[in-house]
Coordinates of C-alpha atoms and ligand atoms in Angstrom, one line a residue:
M1 CA 0.0 0.0 0.0
K2 CA 1.3 3.4 -0.8
N3 CA 0.9 5.6 2.1
K4 CA 1.2 8.9 0.6
I5 CA 0.8 11.8 2.9
I6 CA 2.3 15.1 3.5
L7 CA 3.1 16.1 7.0
F8 CA 3.7 19.7 6.4
F9 CA 2.2 22.7 7.9
C10 CA 2.5 26.4 7.3
L11 CA 1.6 28.6 10.1
G12 CA 0.9 32.1 8.7
T13 CA 3.4 34.4 10.3
I14 CA 5.6 31.9 12.0
A15 CA 8.5 30.7 10.0
W16 CA 9.0 27.0 10.6
P17 CA 12.3 25.4 9.9
H18 CA 12.3 23.7 6.6
F19 CA 11.4 20.2 7.2
T20 CA 11.5 17.4 4.7
A21 CA 11.1 14.1 6.5
C22 CA 8.0 12.0 6.5
S23 CA 7.2 13.6 3.1
S24 CA 5.5 11.9 0.3
D25 CA 7.7 8.8 -0.4
T26 CA 6.4 5.6 1.1
E27 CA 9.3 4.9 3.4
N28 CA 9.1 8.2 5.1
S29 CA 5.4 8.5 5.6
V30 CA 3.2 7.0 8.3
S31 CA 3.1 3.4 7.5
I32 CA 0.0 1.3 8.2
S33 CA 1.8 -1.9 7.5
E34 CA 4.4 -1.0 10.1
M35 CA 1.7 -0.3 12.7
K36 CA -0.1 -3.6 11.8
R37 CA 3.2 -5.5 12.3
V38 CA 3.7 -3.9 15.7
V39 CA 0.2 -4.7 17.0
K40 CA 0.0 -8.1 15.5
T41 CA 3.2 -9.0 17.4
L42 CA 2.4 -7.3 20.7
A43 CA -1.1 -8.7 20.8
S44 CA -0.1 -12.2 19.8
D45 CA -0.6 -15.1 22.3
G46 CA 3.2 -15.4 22.6
F47 CA 3.2 -12.1 24.5
M48 CA 0.8 -13.7 27.0
G49 CA -1.2 -10.5 27.7
R50 CA 1.9 -8.4 28.6
Q51 CA 1.5 -8.6 32.3
P52 CA 4.2 -7.0 34.5
F53 CA 6.6 -9.4 36.3
T54 CA 5.9 -12.2 33.9
E55 CA 7.7 -13.7 30.9
G56 CA 5.2 -11.5 28.9
E57 CA 6.9 -8.4 30.3
R58 CA 10.4 -9.7 29.4
I59 CA 9.3 -10.3 25.8
T60 CA 7.4 -7.1 25.5
I61 CA 10.1 -4.7 26.8
A62 CA 12.7 -6.5 24.6
F63 CA 10.6 -6.0 21.6
L64 CA 10.0 -2.3 22.4
A65 CA 13.7 -1.7 23.0
D66 CA 14.5 -3.3 19.7
E67 CA 12.0 -1.1 17.9
L68 CA 13.4 2.0 19.5
R69 CA 16.9 1.0 18.5
K70 CA 15.7 0.4 14.9
I71 CA 14.3 3.9 14.6
G72 CA 17.4 5.5 16.0
F73 CA 16.2 6.5 19.4
E74 CA 18.9 6.4 22.0
A75 CA 18.8 4.5 25.3
P76 CA 18.3 7.2 28.0
F77 CA 18.9 5.4 31.2
E78 CA 22.7 5.2 31.4
G79 CA 22.8 3.4 28.1
S80 CA 19.7 1.3 28.7
Y81 CA 16.2 1.5 27.3
F82 CA 14.9 0.2 30.6
Q83 CA 14.0 2.1 33.8
D84 CA 13.5 -0.2 36.8
V85 CA 10.3 0.5 38.7
P86 CA 10.4 -1.1 42.2
M87 CA 7.0 -2.5 43.0
V88 CA 5.2 -4.6 45.3
E89 CA 2.6 -7.0 43.9
I90 CA -0.3 -7.8 46.3
T91 CA -2.9 -10.5 45.5
S92 CA -5.8 -10.4 47.9
K93 CA -8.1 -13.2 48.7
V94 CA -11.2 -12.8 50.8
I95 CA -11.4 -15.6 53.3
D96 CA -14.9 -17.0 53.4
K97 CA -17.3 -14.2 52.8
A98 CA -17.6 -10.6 53.8
L99 CA -20.2 -10.1 56.5
I100 CA -22.5 -7.2 56.9
N101 CA -24.4 -6.8 60.1
V102 CA -27.5 -4.7 60.1
G103 CA -29.3 -4.3 63.5
G104 CA -28.0 -7.6 64.8
E105 CA -28.8 -9.5 61.7
S106 CA -25.9 -10.7 59.6
F107 CA -25.7 -11.6 56.0
S108 CA -22.8 -12.4 53.8
L109 CA -21.5 -11.0 50.5
T110 CA -19.5 -13.3 48.2
S111 CA -16.4 -12.0 46.6
P112 CA -16.1 -10.9 43.8
D113 CA -19.7 -11.1 42.6
E114 CA -21.4 -9.3 45.5
I115 CA -18.5 -7.3 46.8
A116 CA -15.1 -6.5 45.2
I117 CA -12.5 -5.8 47.9
N118 CA -8.7 -5.9 48.4
S119 CA -6.2 -5.0 51.0
P120 CA -3.5 -2.7 49.7
Q121 CA -1.3 -3.3 52.7
N122 CA 2.0 -5.0 52.7
V123 CA 0.9 -7.5 55.3
K124 CA -0.1 -11.1 55.0
Q125 CA -3.5 -10.8 56.6
V126 CA -5.9 -8.0 57.3
S127 CA -9.0 -8.4 59.5
L128 CA -11.9 -6.0 60.1
S129 CA -14.3 -7.0 62.7
G130 CA -17.6 -5.1 63.2
S131 CA -16.2 -2.0 61.5
K132 CA -19.0 0.6 61.6
L133 CA -20.4 1.8 58.3
V134 CA -20.6 5.6 57.7
F135 CA -22.2 7.0 54.7
C136 CA -20.1 9.9 53.5
G137 CA -21.8 11.1 50.3
F138 CA -19.2 11.3 47.5
G139 CA -16.3 11.2 49.9
I140 CA -15.1 14.6 48.8
V141 CA -13.3 17.3 50.7
A142 CA -13.0 20.3 48.3
P143 CA -12.5 23.6 50.0
E144 CA -12.6 25.5 46.7
Y145 CA -16.1 24.3 46.1
G146 CA -17.1 24.8 49.8
W147 CA -17.6 21.0 50.1
N148 CA -16.9 18.6 52.9
D149 CA -18.5 15.1 52.9
F150 CA -16.7 14.2 56.1
E151 CA -17.9 17.2 58.1
G152 CA -18.7 16.4 61.7
V153 CA -18.0 12.7 61.6
D154 CA -15.1 10.8 62.9
V155 CA -14.4 7.9 60.6
R156 CA -11.2 6.7 62.2
G157 CA -11.3 2.9 62.5
K158 CA -14.6 2.8 60.5
T159 CA -15.7 1.9 57.0
V160 CA -16.8 4.7 54.8
V161 CA -19.4 4.0 52.1
V162 CA -19.4 6.5 49.3
L163 CA -20.8 7.2 45.9
I164 CA -18.7 7.2 42.7
N165 CA -18.2 10.4 40.7
D166 CA -19.1 13.9 42.0
P167 CA -22.4 15.8 42.7
G168 CA -22.2 17.7 39.4
L169 CA -23.0 14.7 37.4
Y170 CA -26.4 14.0 38.9
T171 CA -27.7 17.6 39.0
S172 CA -28.4 19.9 36.1
D173 CA -26.4 22.5 38.1
S174 CA -23.4 23.5 36.1
S175 CA -22.1 25.5 39.0
L176 CA -21.8 22.4 41.1
F177 CA -18.2 21.2 40.6
R178 CA -17.8 21.0 36.8
G179 CA -21.4 20.1 36.1
R180 CA -21.6 16.8 34.2
E181 CA -17.8 16.7 33.6
M182 CA -16.1 14.6 36.2
T183 CA -13.6 16.3 38.4
Y184 CA -10.7 14.4 39.9
Y185 CA -12.8 14.3 43.1
G186 CA -15.0 11.9 41.2
R187 CA -12.3 9.3 40.7
W188 CA -12.1 6.2 42.9
T189 CA -8.3 6.9 43.3
Y190 CA -9.1 10.2 44.9
K191 CA -11.8 8.6 47.2
Y192 CA -9.4 5.9 48.3
E193 CA -6.7 8.6 49.2
Q194 CA -9.2 10.8 51.0
A195 CA -10.7 8.0 53.1
A196 CA -7.2 7.0 54.2
K197 CA -6.4 10.6 55.0
M198 CA -9.5 10.8 57.2
G199 CA -8.2 7.7 59.1
A200 CA -10.9 5.2 57.8
D201 CA -10.1 1.5 58.1
A202 CA -11.9 0.7 54.9
I203 CA -13.7 2.3 52.0
L204 CA -16.5 0.8 49.9
I205 CA -17.6 2.7 46.8
I206 CA -21.1 2.0 45.5
H207 CA -20.8 1.0 41.9
E208 CA -23.2 2.6 39.5
S209 CA -22.5 2.4 35.8
L210 CA -23.4 5.9 34.9
G211 CA -21.1 7.4 37.5
A212 CA -18.2 4.9 37.1
G213 CA -18.2 5.0 33.3
Y214 CA -17.9 1.2 33.2
E215 CA -19.8 -1.9 34.3
Y216 CA -19.3 -3.7 37.6
N217 CA -17.3 -6.4 35.8
V218 CA -14.4 -4.0 35.8
P219 CA -13.9 -3.5 39.6
R220 CA -15.0 -7.1 40.0
K221 CA -12.2 -8.4 37.8
S222 CA -9.8 -5.9 39.3
S223 CA -10.4 -7.2 42.8
I224 CA -9.4 -10.8 41.9
T225 CA -6.3 -9.6 39.9
S226 CA -3.0 -8.9 41.6
K227 CA -2.4 -5.2 42.3
L228 CA 0.9 -3.3 41.9
F229 CA 2.1 -0.4 44.0
I230 CA 5.4 1.5 43.9
D231 CA 7.5 0.0 46.6
D232 CA 7.9 2.9 48.9
T233 CA 6.4 4.2 52.1
T234 CA 3.0 5.1 50.8
A235 CA 1.3 1.9 52.2
S236 CA 0.6 3.9 55.4
Q237 CA -1.4 6.3 53.2
R238 CA -3.8 3.6 52.2
C239 CA -6.9 2.1 54.0
K240 CA -6.7 -1.5 55.3
V241 CA -9.4 -2.5 52.9
T242 CA -10.6 -0.8 49.7
G243 CA -13.2 -1.8 47.2
W244 CA -16.6 -1.6 45.6
L245 CA -20.1 -2.7 46.3
P246 CA -22.2 -3.4 43.3
A247 CA -25.5 -1.4 43.4
K248 CA -27.4 -4.6 44.0
S249 CA -25.5 -5.3 47.3
A250 CA -25.7 -1.7 48.4
D251 CA -29.4 -1.8 47.8
L252 CA -29.7 -4.9 49.9
I253 CA -27.9 -3.2 52.8
F254 CA -29.8 0.1 52.5
E255 CA -33.2 -1.6 52.1
K256 CA -32.7 -3.3 55.5
L257 CA -31.9 0.2 56.9
G258 CA -34.9 1.8 55.2
Y259 CA -32.9 3.8 52.6
K260 CA -32.6 3.8 48.8
I261 CA -29.5 4.6 46.9
S262 CA -31.4 7.1 44.8
E263 CA -32.5 9.0 47.9
L264 CA -29.1 8.9 49.5
R265 CA -27.6 10.2 46.3
A266 CA -30.1 13.0 46.1
A267 CA -29.3 14.0 49.6
A268 CA -25.5 13.8 48.9
C269 CA -25.9 16.1 45.9
K270 CA -27.2 18.9 48.0
R271 CA -25.1 21.6 49.6
G272 CA -25.0 21.1 53.3
F273 CA -25.3 17.3 53.1
K274 CA -24.2 15.7 56.4
P275 CA -22.5 12.3 56.6
F276 CA -24.0 9.9 59.1
E277 CA -23.4 6.5 60.6
L278 CA -25.4 3.7 59.3
K279 CA -26.7 1.2 61.9
A280 CA -24.6 -1.5 60.2
S281 CA -21.1 -2.9 60.4
F282 CA -18.7 -4.7 58.1
S283 CA -16.4 -7.7 58.9
S284 CA -13.9 -9.3 56.6
T285 CA -10.6 -11.2 56.6
I286 CA -8.3 -10.9 53.6
D287 CA -5.2 -12.9 53.0
N288 CA -2.5 -11.2 50.9
E289 CA 0.2 -12.8 48.9
I290 CA 3.0 -10.3 48.7
V291 CA 5.7 -10.4 46.0
K292 CA 8.3 -7.6 45.8
N293 CA 9.6 -7.3 42.4
K294 CA 10.5 -4.7 39.8
S295 CA 8.8 -3.9 36.5
T296 CA 10.1 -1.8 33.8
N297 CA 9.3 1.5 32.0
V298 CA 10.7 1.5 28.4
A299 CA 11.9 4.7 26.8
G300 CA 14.0 6.1 24.0
I301 CA 15.2 9.6 23.3
L302 CA 15.9 11.5 20.1
R303 CA 18.2 14.3 21.3
G304 CA 17.3 17.8 20.2
S305 CA 19.7 20.3 18.8
S306 CA 19.6 23.8 20.4
K307 CA 17.3 22.9 23.3
K308 CA 18.2 19.3 24.0
G309 CA 17.6 19.8 27.8
E310 CA 13.9 20.2 27.1
A311 CA 11.6 17.5 25.8
I312 CA 8.2 16.4 24.4
V313 CA 7.1 13.1 25.8
I314 CA 4.9 10.7 23.8
T315 CA 3.3 8.0 26.0
A316 CA 1.7 4.7 25.4
H317 CA 1.5 2.1 28.2
W318 CA 2.8 -1.4 27.3
D319 CA 1.1 -3.5 30.0
H320 CA -2.1 -5.3 30.1
F321 CA -3.7 -8.1 32.2
G322 CA -1.9 -11.2 31.2
I323 CA -3.6 -14.5 31.5
G324 CA -6.7 -14.6 33.7
E325 CA -10.3 -15.7 34.0
A326 CA -11.4 -17.2 30.8
E327 CA -14.4 -15.9 28.7
N328 CA -15.7 -18.0 25.9
G329 CA -12.7 -20.3 26.2
D330 CA -10.1 -17.5 25.9
S331 CA -8.0 -16.7 28.9
I332 CA -5.3 -14.5 27.3
Y333 CA -6.0 -10.8 27.7
N334 CA -4.1 -9.7 24.5
G335 CA -4.9 -6.0 24.8
A336 CA -4.7 -5.4 21.1
V337 CA -6.5 -2.1 21.3
D338 CA -5.6 -1.5 25.0
N339 CA -2.9 -0.7 24.3
G340 CA -1.2 -2.3 21.2
T341 CA -2.5 0.1 18.6
T342 CA -1.3 3.0 20.7
M343 CA 2.2 1.6 21.0
A344 CA 2.2 1.3 17.2
W345 CA 1.1 5.0 17.1
A346 CA 3.9 6.1 19.3
L347 CA 6.6 4.1 17.5
E348 CA 5.3 5.5 14.2
I349 CA 5.6 9.1 15.5
G350 CA 9.1 8.2 16.5
R351 CA 9.9 6.7 13.1
C352 CA 8.8 10.0 11.5
F353 CA 11.0 12.0 13.8
S354 CA 14.0 9.8 13.0
K355 CA 13.5 10.5 9.3
L356 CA 13.9 14.2 9.7
K357 CA 16.8 15.6 7.8
R358 CA 17.4 18.2 10.6
Q359 CA 17.3 17.4 14.3
P360 CA 14.4 19.0 16.1
E361 CA 15.4 21.8 18.6
R362 CA 14.0 20.1 21.6
S363 CA 14.4 16.4 22.4
V364 CA 11.6 13.8 21.8
I365 CA 11.0 11.0 24.3
L366 CA 9.0 7.9 23.5
L367 CA 7.9 6.5 26.8
F368 CA 6.1 3.1 27.3
P369 CA 5.2 3.0 31.0
T370 CA 4.4 -0.2 32.9
A371 CA 1.5 -0.9 35.2
E372 CA -0.9 1.7 33.7
E373 CA -3.8 -0.7 34.2
Q374 CA -2.9 -1.0 37.9
G375 CA -3.3 2.7 38.5
L376 CA -0.7 4.6 36.4
T377 CA 2.1 3.2 38.5
G378 CA 4.8 3.3 35.8
S379 CA 4.1 6.8 34.6
E380 CA 3.8 8.1 38.2
Y381 CA 7.3 6.6 38.9
Y382 CA 8.6 8.1 35.7
T383 CA 7.4 11.6 36.6
E384 CA 9.3 11.2 39.9
H385 CA 12.4 10.0 38.1
P386 CA 12.3 11.6 34.7
I387 CA 14.9 11.7 31.9
V388 CA 14.3 15.4 31.5
P389 CA 13.0 17.3 34.6
M390 CA 9.3 17.9 34.7
D391 CA 9.7 21.7 34.5
K392 CA 11.7 21.1 31.2
T393 CA 9.1 18.7 29.9
I394 CA 7.1 20.8 27.4
A395 CA 4.1 18.5 26.9
C396 CA 2.9 15.0 27.3
L397 CA 1.0 13.6 24.3
N398 CA -0.7 10.3 25.3
N399 CA -3.1 7.9 23.8
D400 CA -4.9 4.8 24.9
M401 CA -7.4 2.4 23.4
M402 CA -7.2 3.6 19.7
V403 CA -9.8 1.5 17.9
P404 CA -9.0 1.1 14.2
R405 CA -12.4 2.0 12.7
G406 CA -11.6 4.1 9.7
R407 CA -11.2 7.9 9.4
M408 CA -12.9 10.1 11.8
K409 CA -14.0 13.7 11.5
D410 CA -13.6 14.5 15.2
V411 CA -10.4 14.8 17.3
T412 CA -11.8 13.9 20.7
M413 CA -9.9 15.8 23.3
I414 CA -9.7 14.0 26.7
G415 CA -8.4 16.8 28.8
F416 CA -10.0 19.6 26.8
G417 CA -9.8 22.9 28.7
Y418 CA -6.8 21.8 30.8
S419 CA -4.1 23.3 28.7
T420 CA -3.3 25.6 25.8
L421 CA -2.6 22.5 23.7
D422 CA -6.2 22.9 22.7
S423 CA -5.5 25.6 20.3
L424 CA -2.6 23.7 18.6
Y425 CA -4.9 20.7 18.1
K426 CA -7.6 22.9 16.8
E427 CA -5.4 24.2 14.0
E428 CA -4.0 20.9 13.1
A429 CA -7.4 19.2 13.1
L430 CA -8.6 21.9 10.7
R431 CA -5.8 21.2 8.4
Q432 CA -7.0 17.6 8.2
G433 CA -10.6 18.8 7.6
R434 CA -11.5 17.7 11.2
Y435 CA -12.8 19.4 14.3
L436 CA -12.1 19.3 18.0
L437 CA -14.6 17.5 20.1
P438 CA -14.3 18.0 23.9
D439 CA -14.7 14.6 25.4
P440 CA -18.4 13.9 25.3
D441 CA -17.9 11.3 28.1
S442 CA -16.0 13.7 30.4
H443 CA -18.4 12.5 33.2
T444 CA -16.4 9.2 33.2
G445 CA -13.2 11.0 34.1
L446 CA -11.0 9.4 31.4
F447 CA -8.7 12.3 31.7
F448 CA -7.6 10.9 35.1
R449 CA -7.3 7.4 33.8
S450 CA -4.2 7.2 31.6
D451 CA -0.6 8.0 31.7
H452 CA -0.7 11.7 30.8
F453 CA -2.3 12.4 34.2
P454 CA 0.7 12.1 36.5
F455 CA 2.4 14.5 34.1
F456 CA -0.5 16.9 34.3
Q457 CA -0.4 16.6 38.1
K458 CA 3.2 17.9 37.9
G459 CA 2.2 20.9 35.8
V460 CA 3.0 19.5 32.3
P461 CA 0.4 20.3 29.6
S462 CA -1.0 16.9 28.8
I463 CA -3.6 15.5 26.5
W464 CA -5.2 12.3 25.3
A465 CA -6.5 12.9 21.8
M466 CA -7.9 10.7 19.0
G467 CA -10.7 10.3 16.5
C468 CA -13.6 8.5 18.1
F469 CA -17.1 9.7 17.7
D470 CA -17.7 10.9 14.1
S471 CA -16.9 8.5 11.3
R472 CA -16.3 10.1 7.9
E473 CA -17.9 7.2 6.2
H474 CA -20.7 6.1 8.6
G475 CA -21.5 9.1 10.7
K476 CA -21.9 9.9 14.4
K477 CA -24.3 7.2 15.5
W478 CA -22.3 4.4 14.0
A479 CA -19.1 5.8 15.6
R480 CA -20.7 6.2 19.0
D481 CA -22.3 2.7 18.9
G482 CA -19.0 1.2 18.0
W483 CA -17.2 2.9 20.9
D484 CA -19.9 1.9 23.4
D485 CA -19.7 -1.7 22.1
Y486 CA -16.0 -1.7 22.6
I487 CA -16.3 -0.4 26.2
K488 CA -19.1 -2.8 27.0
N489 CA -17.9 -6.0 25.3
V490 CA -14.2 -5.8 24.6
Y491 CA -12.5 -3.4 27.1
H492 CA -10.4 -5.3 29.6
R493 CA -11.7 -8.7 28.3
P494 CA -10.0 -11.6 26.5
S495 CA -11.8 -10.5 23.3
D496 CA -9.5 -7.5 22.9
N497 CA -7.8 -9.2 20.0
Y498 CA -6.0 -8.2 16.8
N499 CA -8.2 -8.2 13.7
E500 CA -6.7 -8.4 10.3
N501 CA -9.8 -6.5 8.9
W502 CA -9.4 -3.4 10.9
D503 CA -9.4 -0.1 9.0
W504 CA -6.3 1.8 10.0
K505 CA -6.8 5.0 8.0
G506 CA -8.1 6.9 11.1
I507 CA -5.2 5.9 13.3
K508 CA -2.9 6.9 10.4
E509 CA -4.5 10.4 10.4
D510 CA -4.2 10.5 14.2
T511 CA -0.5 9.7 13.9
E512 CA 0.1 12.4 11.4
L513 CA -1.8 14.8 13.6
A514 CA 0.2 14.0 16.7
F515 CA 3.5 14.0 14.8
N516 CA 2.8 17.5 13.4
I517 CA 1.9 18.8 16.9
A518 CA 4.9 17.2 18.5
Y519 CA 7.1 18.6 15.8
Q520 CA 5.7 22.1 16.3
L521 CA 6.3 21.7 20.1
T522 CA 9.9 20.9 19.5
S523 CA 10.5 24.6 18.7
S524 CA 7.4 26.6 19.5
T525 CA 6.7 28.7 22.6
K526 CA 5.8 26.5 25.6
P527 CA 2.2 25.6 26.0
R528 CA 0.7 26.2 29.4
S529 CA -1.3 24.0 31.8
R530 CA -4.5 25.2 33.4
L531 CA -5.2 23.9 36.8
F532 CA -8.4 22.2 37.9
Ligands
ZN1 ZN1 -5.1 1.4 28.4

């Protein structure tokens, strides 16, 4: 296939350096066959689902290092492409069943179908006995919004029960938090951190699909999968037990107490909501299998010319879920879309840079973080131990879950409004005959759920941008249905497989878009981040 494309731009008054790589000859343009080769390999059964700590990791990182070498990116970690990430792997098992006692009557919840819990502590066994349940609304303390869901209660040694997301989602009040768009306060990661800060022994988040942005099968599966944490002192900043209650189980508990989730939610959405103790308690014993180990971030750098001490970072996590619970006879979680296609995207951007006749002014880093699926662990570690300091890191362009479904008119911006990258993307999208679409699902908080986010938290302008919701060929409804179908039936399941019939033309355009933006960023004025 002849992949003829021109990756030029002319920006009115700004004189860009003459730039001739990735021009119209096949070798130098974005190559679909290269991207296919990469995904076909990374999502093959031989890579065993690319789980950190396993043989799958060893094969994956070796493959990525080899690809980086081939496109002429240097090894940035003292001559190595690998950055060790010290981690502790904890696999929790609930002993017997979790018990809920309501007014003297006990009933049990079976893990993981009726309750999805873990212990994130580096100890072999954790036990909670009769831990009092406290309903704390959305579990948010946000002084800037005048909000405190813990006001007047002491949750030390107790179990807090909270709702997912934030009050803005459920009200039509756009002045409440960010309205329908999820703020970081809506994320489970925030809620876990906050509950621990308040001294709670445990936190149970009520799962509702609208607020979570995914079905219960996601936390359910996560609770029976081993969890990775950076091996440092932060264990003391975690609760003894963390997890989720599916709405069904929460209903069961609340019904016995004379409440309904919908009523509690309505109350929790109102200013002045007061948390309160439920006349119920929670008991559970969890055994932990603890393995200290290291996983690996993979990165390569193309050194800049005049500003080599500054860098643009392109990120695509390499990890997925390995081999796990079988569905329809398939137990390998190949993660072709999550995140094989994106690794291909990143490598292809790198290949375009390597074809430039003249070095870019700033450096370009391709980063493949580990343990994204476990809570952005690898990227968080990288931002603490970066190749180029965070204040010299100009931008982070990330992607995740790029589904090859043909050309799209939209460039969906996950993180729209959080930095001045928006205007760069707007111009480039226009050049491709496309338009910017602020994430229509911003209530699901995707912006907080991939590797650009630790960069953003350190002040680096960061974005996750791809075509998704408006197919040039089939229109908006088709594109939306296809995405929903992916999230519902393929996301984090063994069915996330490579498909020879995929239409790559959209990802090709997304690659050209990101390359052009990254190229501009190698010499332009620095973009700026906007805070929450
Ligand atoms: Zn992913």
